[in-house]
Amino acid sequence: MLGVLVRAALRPGMVKQCRLVKPVTQIPERSMVHQEGLPKLPVPPLKQTCERYLAMLEPIVSEEELGHTRKLVEEFLKGGVGERLQKGLERRARKTENWLSEWWMQSAYLDCRMPVAVYTSPGIVLPRMHFHDRQGQMRFAAKLIAGVLEFKNMIDTDTLPVESLGGKPLCMDQYYQILSSCRIPGPKRDTVVNHAIGKTPPTHITIVHNFQFFILVVYNSDGTPLTVDQIYMQLEKIWNSSLQTNKEPIGILTSQHRNTWGKAYNNLIKDKTNKESVRAIQKSIFTVCLDAPMPRVSDELYQSRVAAQMLHGGGARWNSGNRWFDKTIQFIVGEDGTCGLVYEHAPAEGPPIVFLIDYVVKCMQRTEIVRSPMVPLAMPQKLRFNITTDVKRDIENAKQNMNIMVHDLDVKVLMFSHFGKNVPKQHNLSPDGFVQMAFQLAYLRMYNVCCSTYESASLRMFQYGRTDAIRVTTADSHSFAQAMEDPDKQNAERVELLRKAVQIHKENTSNAIHGQAIDRHLLGLKLQGIEDLTSMPGIFMDTSYAVAEHYHLSTSQVGSKTDCVMCFGPMVPDGYGVCYNPMDEHINIAITAFNSCEETNAAKFARAVKDALLDMRALLEDTATAEQ
Ligand code: COA
């Protein structure tokens, strides 16, 4: 998704100040050939975006608001402002590899001041593992680490297969950003550093157990990766030297509001030992969190509990301090068999992370622990932290805020087992469109209105492309959902409306992945206005714009081969975050909301989604039978 809210305006010159390493320098030469062969992200025609913007508003704003917005759009188009900003964007597009990517990285992620935990970092829940003790946990972790190192080898040797979407090759840059990188907090704005490109790329990962961090060097002196057996032995050493459970949860600092963490960070690294320890974590290839067991819950609640654990760790007295939330990738392996990961969103979207997971899971299936020759390995280094009074105060503050966040997050994972992509495909419908229409129907049934709905669409057909938005709520999706609730409508008509709505969704998806959606273009025009120091055009100060940007439903499809599900927090205080993995025969759906909002309820929405999916299948079957 997902860090899609532009929470802070960009000031001129900000991109240049950012310590972001230019992506182009991080890619091996062979990939560069592929990268340069990709088209550049286009700037859509201004008139087209304005027309599509008005059409998108139709179902979600009142007639009166729409009338007012029509006038503002006309002024924007005819008064010259729109044309001037458009020209500015086109100039930027000529001068840069991608006119959007740095702006996007800044405005969606690095300027966002909300905590990364829950608010922007997605989690991934892996299937439950059948170990219940520390040996099982470490054996699993050792295999997982070895699998990730195999994956890293494909990045290092530039042998990653190039992915494609709709038959077109995709930009692979994100794969070069996810290992050895870390977000760094700033008092006003964050940065991301990537250590893979330096003169001395890291050879270590970090392991955290009982809130204590360790450096685990994962390569032998000849450059070969440690075997699973060697990693297992090193993990045992780490475990045995971190048995105390009364350590300060230093990592919990990274879960704070970014301004608060930015200040606490400067405080923390005043001390030389602390600075070196923090740097070792930041520089590591990735982190593995060996979590303590969580409270047992019923089988029905298990997946939801794990999703919460991936997003926030369960709270200060559980595993929230067993993290460094700024680290791009943290794999989480619990003693009770829970496993998954949490990732910091700034450098990449979900699909590359899930591709990595699929690869690692496959490696793990074939890896058996083979005893390797007993070459003694050095004891992994424990990272020391001096906890001054100020640091202690910051930790206490972070613990309190984390506990508030934990109580506020409402999570429900729906493992929808009745059918998967197979059913819509059999009826010649796009599975993605079908599932999205079920969300629309569920929402209408719960609230009696439709709402602004976001679905991420990949822009990776273009050089350094990230995402744009598919506007799921359309006049057609609304007509379909209303017809389902209208007792006077016949099933034949409902099916026709469903087919039309799914078709329109498919067209909007195609527009989005081909760089012709409206959201990033509007954002670009707005940011261009800020850079040019022009007064903000009326269309961006309008109620309709605010309604359109307030996504009560923030959704994303992240498909995988592994039976997992990604989850993320809602984008607005009174909305839902919905991520789904449509498999062939079932669909995994993670729904989040905030408990502080009386109107939302993740479990209730999940029930409404389940009912909607079942009713829609019944509708298709009913009309198919009638046609026979
Ligand atoms: N009849 C039968 N089958 C159909 C069909 C129809 N009318 N329409 C589509 N299908 C098939 C497709 O061929 C495809 O087949 P496959 O399973 O063999 O690959 C399958 O159904 C899925 O297609 P669809 O459901 O339409 O979705 P999609 O795969 O095109 O995905 C997006 C749509 C928007 C999810 C995708 O384009 C995208 O952008 N993904 C990235 C999302 C992202 O970056 N998220 C970020 C999260 S942090």
Short mmCIF file of C-alpha atoms in Angstrom, two decimals, residues 17 105 129 153 160 166 182 202 240 260 277 323 325 406 466 525 547 561 571 623:
data_model
loop_
_atom_site.label_atom_id
_atom_site.label_comp_id
_atom_site.label_asym_id
_atom_site.label_seq_id
_atom_site.Cartn_x
_atom_site.Cartn_y
_atom_site.Cartn_z
CA GLN A 17 18.67 17.48 1.16
CA MET A 105 9.30 8.30 -0.90
CA MET A 129 4.84 -23.90 12.56
CA ASN A 153 23.21 -14.43 -3.35
CA LEU A 160 17.27 -12.61 -9.84
CA GLY A 166 0.65 -8.43 -18.01
CA CYS A 182 17.58 0.93 7.56
CA PRO A 202 27.87 -5.93 5.83
CA ASN A 240 22.40 -18.96 26.31
CA THR A 260 9.87 11.86 19.53
CA SER A 277 25.59 -0.59 18.74
CA ARG A 323 12.36 -5.24 17.59
CA PHE A 325 11.24 -1.11 13.84
CA VAL A 406 -1.60 -2.14 21.15
CA ARG A 466 6.35 2.34 -6.95
CA LEU A 525 0.65 18.84 -9.57
CA VAL A 547 -13.16 13.41 1.07
CA LYS A 561 2.59 -18.98 -3.33
CA MET A 571 -4.96 4.84 6.76
CA THR A 623 -27.96 -17.03 -12.70
#
